[in-house]
XYZ file of C-alpha atoms in Angstrom:
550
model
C 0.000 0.000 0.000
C 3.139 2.278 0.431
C 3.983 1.842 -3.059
C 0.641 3.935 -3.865
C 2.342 6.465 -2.528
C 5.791 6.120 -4.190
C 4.485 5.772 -7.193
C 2.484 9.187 -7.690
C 6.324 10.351 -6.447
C 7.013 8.482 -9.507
C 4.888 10.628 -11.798
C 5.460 14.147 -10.209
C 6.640 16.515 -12.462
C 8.870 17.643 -9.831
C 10.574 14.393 -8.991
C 11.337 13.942 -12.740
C 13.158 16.971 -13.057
C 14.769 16.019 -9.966
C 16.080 12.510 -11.563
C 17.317 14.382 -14.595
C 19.495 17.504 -12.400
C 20.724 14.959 -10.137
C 23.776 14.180 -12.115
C 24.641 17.493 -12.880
C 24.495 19.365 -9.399
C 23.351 19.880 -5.835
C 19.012 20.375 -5.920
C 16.746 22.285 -4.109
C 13.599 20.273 -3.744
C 10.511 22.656 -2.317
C 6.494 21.654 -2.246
C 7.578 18.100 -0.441
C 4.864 17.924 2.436
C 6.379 16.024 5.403
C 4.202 13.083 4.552
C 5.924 12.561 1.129
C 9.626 12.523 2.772
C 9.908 8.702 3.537
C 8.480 7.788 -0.016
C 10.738 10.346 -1.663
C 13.849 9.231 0.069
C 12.578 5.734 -1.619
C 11.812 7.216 -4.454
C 15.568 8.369 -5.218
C 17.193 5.421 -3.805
C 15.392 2.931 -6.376
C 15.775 5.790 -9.491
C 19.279 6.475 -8.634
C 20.422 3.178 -7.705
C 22.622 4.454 -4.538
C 22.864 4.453 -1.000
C 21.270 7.123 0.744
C 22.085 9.539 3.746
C 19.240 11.704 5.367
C 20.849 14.199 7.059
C 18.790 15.529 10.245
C 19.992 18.547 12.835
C 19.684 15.969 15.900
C 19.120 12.881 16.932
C 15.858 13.275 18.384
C 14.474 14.236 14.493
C 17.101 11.125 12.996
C 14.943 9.217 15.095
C 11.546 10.381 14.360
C 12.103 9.807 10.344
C 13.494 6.493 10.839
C 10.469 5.685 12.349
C 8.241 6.659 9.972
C 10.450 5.377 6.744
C 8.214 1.924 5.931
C 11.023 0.103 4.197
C 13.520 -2.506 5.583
C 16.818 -0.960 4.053
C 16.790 1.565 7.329
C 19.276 2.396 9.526
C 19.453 4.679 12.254
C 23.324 5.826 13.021
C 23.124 7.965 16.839
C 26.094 10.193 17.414
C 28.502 9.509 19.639
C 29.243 11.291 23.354
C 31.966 13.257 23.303
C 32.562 14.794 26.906
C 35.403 17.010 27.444
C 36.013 15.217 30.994
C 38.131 12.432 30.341
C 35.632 10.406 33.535
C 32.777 10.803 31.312
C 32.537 8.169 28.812
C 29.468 6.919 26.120
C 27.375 4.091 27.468
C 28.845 0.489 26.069
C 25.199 0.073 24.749
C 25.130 3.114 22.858
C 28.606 2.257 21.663
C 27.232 -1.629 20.449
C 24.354 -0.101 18.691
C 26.546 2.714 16.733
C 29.381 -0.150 15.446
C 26.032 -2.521 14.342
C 25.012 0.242 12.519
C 28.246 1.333 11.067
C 28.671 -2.290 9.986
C 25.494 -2.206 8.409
C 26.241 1.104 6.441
C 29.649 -0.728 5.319
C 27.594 -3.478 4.172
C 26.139 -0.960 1.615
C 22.356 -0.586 -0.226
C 20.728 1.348 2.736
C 18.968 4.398 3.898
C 21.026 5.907 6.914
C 19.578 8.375 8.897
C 21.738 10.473 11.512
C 21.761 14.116 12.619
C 25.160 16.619 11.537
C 27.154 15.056 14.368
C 26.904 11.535 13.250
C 27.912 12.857 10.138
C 30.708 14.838 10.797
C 32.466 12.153 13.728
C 35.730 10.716 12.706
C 36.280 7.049 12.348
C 38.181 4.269 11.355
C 38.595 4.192 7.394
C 36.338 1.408 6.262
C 37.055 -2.569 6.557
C 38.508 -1.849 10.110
C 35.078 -2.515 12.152
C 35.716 -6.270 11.418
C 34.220 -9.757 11.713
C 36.071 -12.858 13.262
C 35.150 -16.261 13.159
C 35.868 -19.244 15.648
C 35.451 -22.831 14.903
C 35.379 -25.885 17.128
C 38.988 -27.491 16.806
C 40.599 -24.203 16.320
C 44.138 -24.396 17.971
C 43.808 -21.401 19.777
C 44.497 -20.410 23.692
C 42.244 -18.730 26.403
C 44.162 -15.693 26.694
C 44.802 -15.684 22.784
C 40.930 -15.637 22.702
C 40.222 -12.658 25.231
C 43.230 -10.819 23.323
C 41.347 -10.741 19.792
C 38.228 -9.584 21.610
C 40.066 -6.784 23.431
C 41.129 -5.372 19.936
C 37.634 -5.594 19.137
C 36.307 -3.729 21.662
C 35.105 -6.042 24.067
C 35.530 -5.647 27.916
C 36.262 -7.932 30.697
C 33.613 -8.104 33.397
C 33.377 -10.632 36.637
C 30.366 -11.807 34.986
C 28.652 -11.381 31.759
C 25.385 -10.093 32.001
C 25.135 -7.694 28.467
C 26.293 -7.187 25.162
C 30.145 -6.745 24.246
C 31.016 -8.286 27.770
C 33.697 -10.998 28.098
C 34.741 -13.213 30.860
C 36.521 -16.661 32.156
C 37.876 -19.078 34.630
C 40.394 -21.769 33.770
C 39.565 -23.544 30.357
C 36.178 -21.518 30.196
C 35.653 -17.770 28.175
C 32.438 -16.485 27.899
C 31.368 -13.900 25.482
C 28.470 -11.910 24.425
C 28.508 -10.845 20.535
C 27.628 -7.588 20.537
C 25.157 -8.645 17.324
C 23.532 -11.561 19.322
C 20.414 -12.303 21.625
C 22.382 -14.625 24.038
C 25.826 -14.719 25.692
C 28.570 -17.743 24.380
C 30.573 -20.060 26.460
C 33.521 -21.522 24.922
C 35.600 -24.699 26.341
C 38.811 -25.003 25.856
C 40.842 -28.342 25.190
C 44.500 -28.399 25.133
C 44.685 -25.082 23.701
C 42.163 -26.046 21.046
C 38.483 -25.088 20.893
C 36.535 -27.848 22.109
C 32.880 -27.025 22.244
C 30.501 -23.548 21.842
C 27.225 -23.322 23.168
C 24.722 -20.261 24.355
C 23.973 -19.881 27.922
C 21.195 -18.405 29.570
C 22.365 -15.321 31.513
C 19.738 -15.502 34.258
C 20.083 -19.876 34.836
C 24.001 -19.718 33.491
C 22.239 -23.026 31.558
C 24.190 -23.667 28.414
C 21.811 -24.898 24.813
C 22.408 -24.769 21.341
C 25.898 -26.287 20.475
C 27.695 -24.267 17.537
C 30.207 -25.707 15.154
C 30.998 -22.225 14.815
C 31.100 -18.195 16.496
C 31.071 -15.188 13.836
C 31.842 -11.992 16.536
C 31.653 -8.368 15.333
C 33.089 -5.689 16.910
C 31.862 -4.393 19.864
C 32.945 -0.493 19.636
C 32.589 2.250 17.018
C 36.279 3.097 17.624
C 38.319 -0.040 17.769
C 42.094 0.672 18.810
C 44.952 -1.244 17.938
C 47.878 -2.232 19.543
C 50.342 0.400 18.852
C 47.460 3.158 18.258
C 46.763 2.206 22.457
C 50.096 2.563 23.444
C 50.550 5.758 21.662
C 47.417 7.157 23.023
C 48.235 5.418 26.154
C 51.684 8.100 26.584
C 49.437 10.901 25.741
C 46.949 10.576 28.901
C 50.669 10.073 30.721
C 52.092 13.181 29.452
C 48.353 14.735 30.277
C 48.818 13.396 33.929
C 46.411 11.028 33.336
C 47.822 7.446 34.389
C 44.904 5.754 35.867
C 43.107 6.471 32.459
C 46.488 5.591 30.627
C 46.711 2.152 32.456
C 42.969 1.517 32.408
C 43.373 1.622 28.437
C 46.425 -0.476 28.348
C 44.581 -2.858 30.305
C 40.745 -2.775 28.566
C 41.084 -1.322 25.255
C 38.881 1.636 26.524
C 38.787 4.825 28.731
C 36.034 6.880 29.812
C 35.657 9.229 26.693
C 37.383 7.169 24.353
C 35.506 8.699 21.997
C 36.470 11.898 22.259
C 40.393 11.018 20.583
C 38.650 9.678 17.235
C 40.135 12.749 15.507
C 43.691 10.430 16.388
C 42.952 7.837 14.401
C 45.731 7.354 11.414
C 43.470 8.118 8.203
C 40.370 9.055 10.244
C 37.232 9.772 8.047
C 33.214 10.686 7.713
C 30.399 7.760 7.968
C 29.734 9.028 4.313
C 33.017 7.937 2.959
C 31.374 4.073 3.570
C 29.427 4.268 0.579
C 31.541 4.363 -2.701
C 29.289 6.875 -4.231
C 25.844 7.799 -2.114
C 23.120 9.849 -2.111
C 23.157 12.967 0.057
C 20.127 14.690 0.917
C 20.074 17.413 3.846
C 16.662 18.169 5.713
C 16.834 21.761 5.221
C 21.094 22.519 5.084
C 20.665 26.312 5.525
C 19.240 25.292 9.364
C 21.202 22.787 9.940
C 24.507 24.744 9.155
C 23.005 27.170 11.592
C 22.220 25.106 14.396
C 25.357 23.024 14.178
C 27.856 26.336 14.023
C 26.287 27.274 16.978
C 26.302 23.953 18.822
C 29.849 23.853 17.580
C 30.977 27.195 19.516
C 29.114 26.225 22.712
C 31.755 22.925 22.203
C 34.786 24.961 21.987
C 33.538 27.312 24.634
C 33.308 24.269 27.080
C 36.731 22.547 25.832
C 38.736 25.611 26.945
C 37.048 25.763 30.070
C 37.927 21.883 30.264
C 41.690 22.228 29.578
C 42.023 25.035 31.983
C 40.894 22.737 34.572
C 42.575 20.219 33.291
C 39.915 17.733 32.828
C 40.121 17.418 28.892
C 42.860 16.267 26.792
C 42.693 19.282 24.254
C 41.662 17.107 20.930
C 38.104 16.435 21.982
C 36.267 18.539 19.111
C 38.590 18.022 16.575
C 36.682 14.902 16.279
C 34.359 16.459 13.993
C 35.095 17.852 10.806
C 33.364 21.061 10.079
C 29.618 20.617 8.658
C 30.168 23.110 6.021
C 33.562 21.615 4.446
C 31.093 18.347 3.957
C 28.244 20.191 2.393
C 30.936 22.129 0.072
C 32.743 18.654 -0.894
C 29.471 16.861 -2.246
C 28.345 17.947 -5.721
C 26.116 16.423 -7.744
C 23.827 13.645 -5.832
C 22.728 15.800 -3.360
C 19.200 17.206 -2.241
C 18.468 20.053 -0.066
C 14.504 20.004 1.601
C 14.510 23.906 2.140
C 12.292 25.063 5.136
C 12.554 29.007 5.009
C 15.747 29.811 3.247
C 17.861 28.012 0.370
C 21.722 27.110 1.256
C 23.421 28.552 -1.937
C 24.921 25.111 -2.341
C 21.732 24.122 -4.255
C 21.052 26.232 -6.916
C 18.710 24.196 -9.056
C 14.730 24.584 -7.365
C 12.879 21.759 -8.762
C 8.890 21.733 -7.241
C 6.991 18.839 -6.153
C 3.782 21.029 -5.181
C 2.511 18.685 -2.680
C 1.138 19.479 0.388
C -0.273 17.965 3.674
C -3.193 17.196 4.705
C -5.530 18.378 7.251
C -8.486 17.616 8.504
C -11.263 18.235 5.761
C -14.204 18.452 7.911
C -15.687 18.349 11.741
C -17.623 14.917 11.594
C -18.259 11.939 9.177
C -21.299 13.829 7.086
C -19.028 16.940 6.421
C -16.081 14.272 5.332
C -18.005 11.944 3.494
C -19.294 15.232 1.525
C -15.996 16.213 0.539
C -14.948 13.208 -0.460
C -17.750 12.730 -3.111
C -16.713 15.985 -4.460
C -13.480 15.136 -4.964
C -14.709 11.884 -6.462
C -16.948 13.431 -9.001
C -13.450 15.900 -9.546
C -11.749 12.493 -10.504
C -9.672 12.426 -7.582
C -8.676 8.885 -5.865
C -8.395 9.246 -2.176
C -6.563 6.445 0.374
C -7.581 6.323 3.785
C -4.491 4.441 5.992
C -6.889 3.881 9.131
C -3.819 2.400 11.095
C -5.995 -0.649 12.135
C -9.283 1.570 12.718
C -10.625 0.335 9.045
C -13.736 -1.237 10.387
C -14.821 1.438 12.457
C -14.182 4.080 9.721
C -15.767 1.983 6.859
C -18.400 2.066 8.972
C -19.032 5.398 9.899
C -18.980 6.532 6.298
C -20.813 4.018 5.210
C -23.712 5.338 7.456
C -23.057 8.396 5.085
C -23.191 6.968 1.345
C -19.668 5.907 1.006
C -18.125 3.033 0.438
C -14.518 2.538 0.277
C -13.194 -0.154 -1.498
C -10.724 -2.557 0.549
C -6.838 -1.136 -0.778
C -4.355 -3.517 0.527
C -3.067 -4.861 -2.075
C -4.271 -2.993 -5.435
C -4.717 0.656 -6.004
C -8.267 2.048 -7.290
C -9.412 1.921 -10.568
C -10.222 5.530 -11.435
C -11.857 8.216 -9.194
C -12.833 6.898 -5.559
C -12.015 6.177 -1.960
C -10.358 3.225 -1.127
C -9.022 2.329 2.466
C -5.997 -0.020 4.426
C -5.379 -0.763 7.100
C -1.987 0.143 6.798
C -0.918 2.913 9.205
C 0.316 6.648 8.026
C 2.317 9.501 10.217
C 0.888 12.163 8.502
C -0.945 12.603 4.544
C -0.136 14.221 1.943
C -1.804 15.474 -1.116
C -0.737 15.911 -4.844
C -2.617 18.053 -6.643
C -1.642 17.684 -10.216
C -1.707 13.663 -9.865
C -5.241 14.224 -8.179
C -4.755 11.860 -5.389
C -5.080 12.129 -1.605
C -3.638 10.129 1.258
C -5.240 10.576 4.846
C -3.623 9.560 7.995
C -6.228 7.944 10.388
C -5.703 11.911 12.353
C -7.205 13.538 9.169
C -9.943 11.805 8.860
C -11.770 14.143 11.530
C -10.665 16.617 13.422
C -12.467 16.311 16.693
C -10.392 12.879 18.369
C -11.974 10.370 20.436
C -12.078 11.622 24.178
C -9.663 8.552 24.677
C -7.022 9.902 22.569
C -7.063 13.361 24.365
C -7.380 12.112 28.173
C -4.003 12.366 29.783
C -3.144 9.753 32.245
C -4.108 10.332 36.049
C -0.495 11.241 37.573
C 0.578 8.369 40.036
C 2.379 10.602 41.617
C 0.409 10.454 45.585
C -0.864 6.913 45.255
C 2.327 5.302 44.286
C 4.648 7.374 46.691
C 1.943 6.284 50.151
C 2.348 2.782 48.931
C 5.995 2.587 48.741
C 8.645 2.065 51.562
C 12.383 2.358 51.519
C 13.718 -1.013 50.898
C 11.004 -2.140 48.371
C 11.714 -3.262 44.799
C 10.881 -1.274 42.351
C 11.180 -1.505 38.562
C 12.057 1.110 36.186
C 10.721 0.471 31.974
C 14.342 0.978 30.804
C 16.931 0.392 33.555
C 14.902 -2.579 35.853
C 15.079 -3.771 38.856
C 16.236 -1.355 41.677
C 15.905 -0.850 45.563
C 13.790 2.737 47.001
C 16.198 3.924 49.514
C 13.513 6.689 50.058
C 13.346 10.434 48.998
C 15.888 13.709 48.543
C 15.469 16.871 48.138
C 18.135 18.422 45.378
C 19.021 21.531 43.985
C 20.142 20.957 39.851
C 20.332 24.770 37.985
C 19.080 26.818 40.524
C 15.847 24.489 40.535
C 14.497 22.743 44.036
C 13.290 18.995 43.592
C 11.761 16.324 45.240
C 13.896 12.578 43.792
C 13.448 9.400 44.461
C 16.289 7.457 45.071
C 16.755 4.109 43.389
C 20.015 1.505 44.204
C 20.903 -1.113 41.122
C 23.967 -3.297 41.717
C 27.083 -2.389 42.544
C 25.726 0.459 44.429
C 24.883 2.669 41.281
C 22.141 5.266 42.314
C 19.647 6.530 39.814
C 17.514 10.258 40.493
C 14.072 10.586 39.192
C 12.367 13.488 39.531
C 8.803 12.711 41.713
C 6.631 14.401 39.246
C 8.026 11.653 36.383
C 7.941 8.579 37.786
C 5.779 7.408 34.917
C 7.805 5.056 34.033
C 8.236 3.124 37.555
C 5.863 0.623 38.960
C 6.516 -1.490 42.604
C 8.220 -4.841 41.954
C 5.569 -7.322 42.455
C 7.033 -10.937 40.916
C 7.743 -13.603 42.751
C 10.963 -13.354 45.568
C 11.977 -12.121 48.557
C 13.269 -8.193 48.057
C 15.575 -8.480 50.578
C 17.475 -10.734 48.575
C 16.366 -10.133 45.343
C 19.068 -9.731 42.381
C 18.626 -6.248 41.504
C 19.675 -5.008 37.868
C 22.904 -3.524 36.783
C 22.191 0.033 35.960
C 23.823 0.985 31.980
C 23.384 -2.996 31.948
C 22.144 -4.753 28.607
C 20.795 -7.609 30.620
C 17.071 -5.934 31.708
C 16.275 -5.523 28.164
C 17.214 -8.849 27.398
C 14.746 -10.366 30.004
C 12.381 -8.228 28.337
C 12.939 -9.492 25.090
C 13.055 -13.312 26.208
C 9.910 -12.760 28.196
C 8.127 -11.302 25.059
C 9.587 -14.393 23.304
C 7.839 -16.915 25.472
C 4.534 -15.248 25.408
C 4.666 -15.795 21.980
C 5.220 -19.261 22.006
């Protein structure tokens, strides 16, 4: 039902000019409605044959068009944390989830989507975020084993309990691919690999024996041996030996990811793809914004180095936004908001716009609709699962829509899916409508609008310090009780939640939303509370949604 969409792209006179400038400059495409974006972004991949990077100002928006892009080549590339404290360091999850997708990117024929940051961060040339593979009857040692994984970013733990963890005891390394659902134990034979098998993290139960272990890497910023001992006599020199030691010893350092810009032949996420397509959601503001995100950096680094917190390299990491947007040439597409970068001199117009609610209730919409029928128009409901009730409702009015799953109309009419749509968009010269589910009327069900009751005094009068609680992302925690904290000038009430290892998490009383009293099976007092930044919450999640399933 997508491909409706896509293909009235197809036959815009504006998208066909667009195909024919491409080769010969940088485009200004105007009259795209937000609706038409993810289909356009198709659109040019399939005409142009080439990968495709949709550049966003942050990661927040990355996010929000990845989500709405319907097609399985996606991939969403976060940017990294760079601190300018070398304690401060980017979560190992956040780390696993940026190398799968650089490794995805490298693997070519997708649409990325990233903000200017994740753009303009420094890497490893291509080919160095790597794959090894590890066979029963491999001759191969223990500590041969953990060394390979160290140079792939992996990082020793007592126990693993999440992604790119390692660990062992005698004969025994365990490991947990940062790609895969389930850690690995490997046995070791006289210096020969003598069985693999999965384990459950929770029971430590081993299943599924493997004649063979692919692992990818674990970090966006591998280091090798000599590029760690090099780096390793800079924190010295910086009077930084713990950190110095600490990356001898793991392959890491809080903000390892703030000496990318050290890497030998260090280059842009874009330099992946042998010959993609670029196309900027509106450059002109994101030039802006990033410029000015860019000074607030540099302001913050000297202050940094004059305490002597910060190495002095941290935002050389990025290369400037504007030396990428002046390197690409032809294969690129500017969406303009307000103003034009000068970069894209050729305007090409789709005139589409979005669409809006057409009327207050069903007799008002079902009117307009047969005038646009009678006009020759073909108009696509995506009801998002609601394709009953709405077929319904306008039945009661004199229309029918004719079921649209799987073929478009034939000639002027409504037709309807249950496929879901963010928002709609119209083309007016291809006389065809598509409405979101939200356009069909303005006024929402009183459902949709009621905000939930805040927990707030209930939950707080039921609670006592010492009980189990469990948080939606982090898990299981102990409520040591309440604190009163002043952050920016601002007085709040927090409560105060213990994971493992003594790591203590603030929430803010007026969003605890997102927390609900443990009430499973177990004593608290000794209950195994979740490792806060852990992998292995999610993972319970996951396994639980698994069995449900089955």
């Amino acid at each position: 039902m997508y491909d409706f969409i896509k293909q009235t792209l197809l036959e815009n006179k504006g998208f066909i000019s667009l195909v024919s400038d491409l080769p010969k400059g940088a485009v200004s495409a105007t009259g795209v409605a937000h609706g038409a974006v993810p289909f356009l972004l198709r659109a040019m991949r399939e005409a142009s044959g080439r990968d495709l990077f949709f550049i966003c100002d942050t990661d927040h928006a990355a996010q929000a068009a990845f989500d709405v892009y319907p097609y399985p080549d996606k991939v969403l590339l976060s940017a990294p944390v760079v601190e300018f404290h070398t304690l401060d360091m980017m979560s190992a999850d956040m780390a696993v989830r940026r190398a799968a997708a650089i490794g995805r990117i490298a693997s070519g024929d997708f649409t990325a989507f990233l903000s200017t940051e994740a753009l303009c961060y420094k890497l490893r040339p291509k080919g160095s975020l790597t794959k090894k593979t590890f066979s029963v009857g491999d001759s191969l040692t223990v500590g041969s084993f953990f060394s390979e994984l160290v140079q792939m970013g992996y990082v020793r733990a007592d126990m693993v309990e999440s992604p790119a963890q390692m660990a062992g005891r005698g004969q025994i390394a365990e490991v947990w691919p940062a790609d895969a659902a389930f850690p690995v134990r490997i046995v070791f034979a006289y210096d020969e690999i003598e069985t693999i098998r999965f384990f459950d993290p929770d029971s430590q139960r081993s299943f599924g024996s493997q004649d063979s272990l692919t692992v990818g890497t674990a970090t966006d910023l591998p280091l090798t041996a000599p590029e760690r001992e090099r780096l390793s006599r800079l924190l010295e020199k910086k009077g930084l030996s713990r950190q110095a030691t600490e990356l001898l010893e793991t392959g890491v350092f809080p903000n390892l990811s703030g000496v990318s810009s050290l890497i030998e032949n260090a280059c842009t996420i874009d330099t992946y793809s042998d010959a993609p397509l670029y196309v900027f959601h509106d450059a002109a503001h994101l030039l802006k914004e990033y410029n000015e995100r860019d000074d607030r950096r540099n302001k913050l680094l000297a202050a940094a180095i004059d305490e002597g917190s910060a190495i002095g390299c941290e935002n050389d990491c990025f290369t400037p936004l504007s030396q990428l947007i002046d390197k690409v040439g032809s294969w690129s597409v500017d969406l303009p908001s307000l103003g034009t970068h000068k970069k894209f001199r050729t305007e090409v117009n789709f005139e589409t716009r979005s669409s809006e609610s057409m009327a207050p209730d069903m007799a008002h919409l079902a009117a307009a609709l047969s005038t646009r029928t009678e006009q020759g128009w073909q108009t696509y409901i995506y009801a998002g699962g609601h394709s009953t009730a709405i077929e319904k409702a306008l039945a009661e009015n004199g229309i029918s829509p004719a079921l649209c799953d799987r073929e478009p109309l034939q000639g002027s009419g409504v037709g309807i899916t249950n496929a879901a749509l963010k928002s709609g968009v119209e083309f007016s010269a291809e006389k065809r409508l598509f409405l979101a589910d939200r356009d069909v009327v303005r006024v929402r069900r009183a459902a949709h609008k009621r905000k939930k009751t805040p927990k707030k005094d209930s939950f707080l009068a039921d609670l006592s310090p010492g009980d189990v609680v469990v948080h939606e992302i982090h898990g299981k925690g102990r409520f040591l009780g309440l604190t009163t904290m002043d952050a920016g000038g601002v007085t709040a009430e927090y409560m105060v939640i213990e994971y493992r290892g003594g790591d203590k998490l603030y929430i803010k009383t007026d969003q605890i939303e997102r927390i609900d009293k443990y009430i499973g099976p177990g004593d608290s007092d000794d209950m195994q509370l979740s490792k806060l930044g852990g992998k292995e919450w999610e993972a319970a999640k996951v396994r639980a949604r698994s069995s449900i399933k089955k």
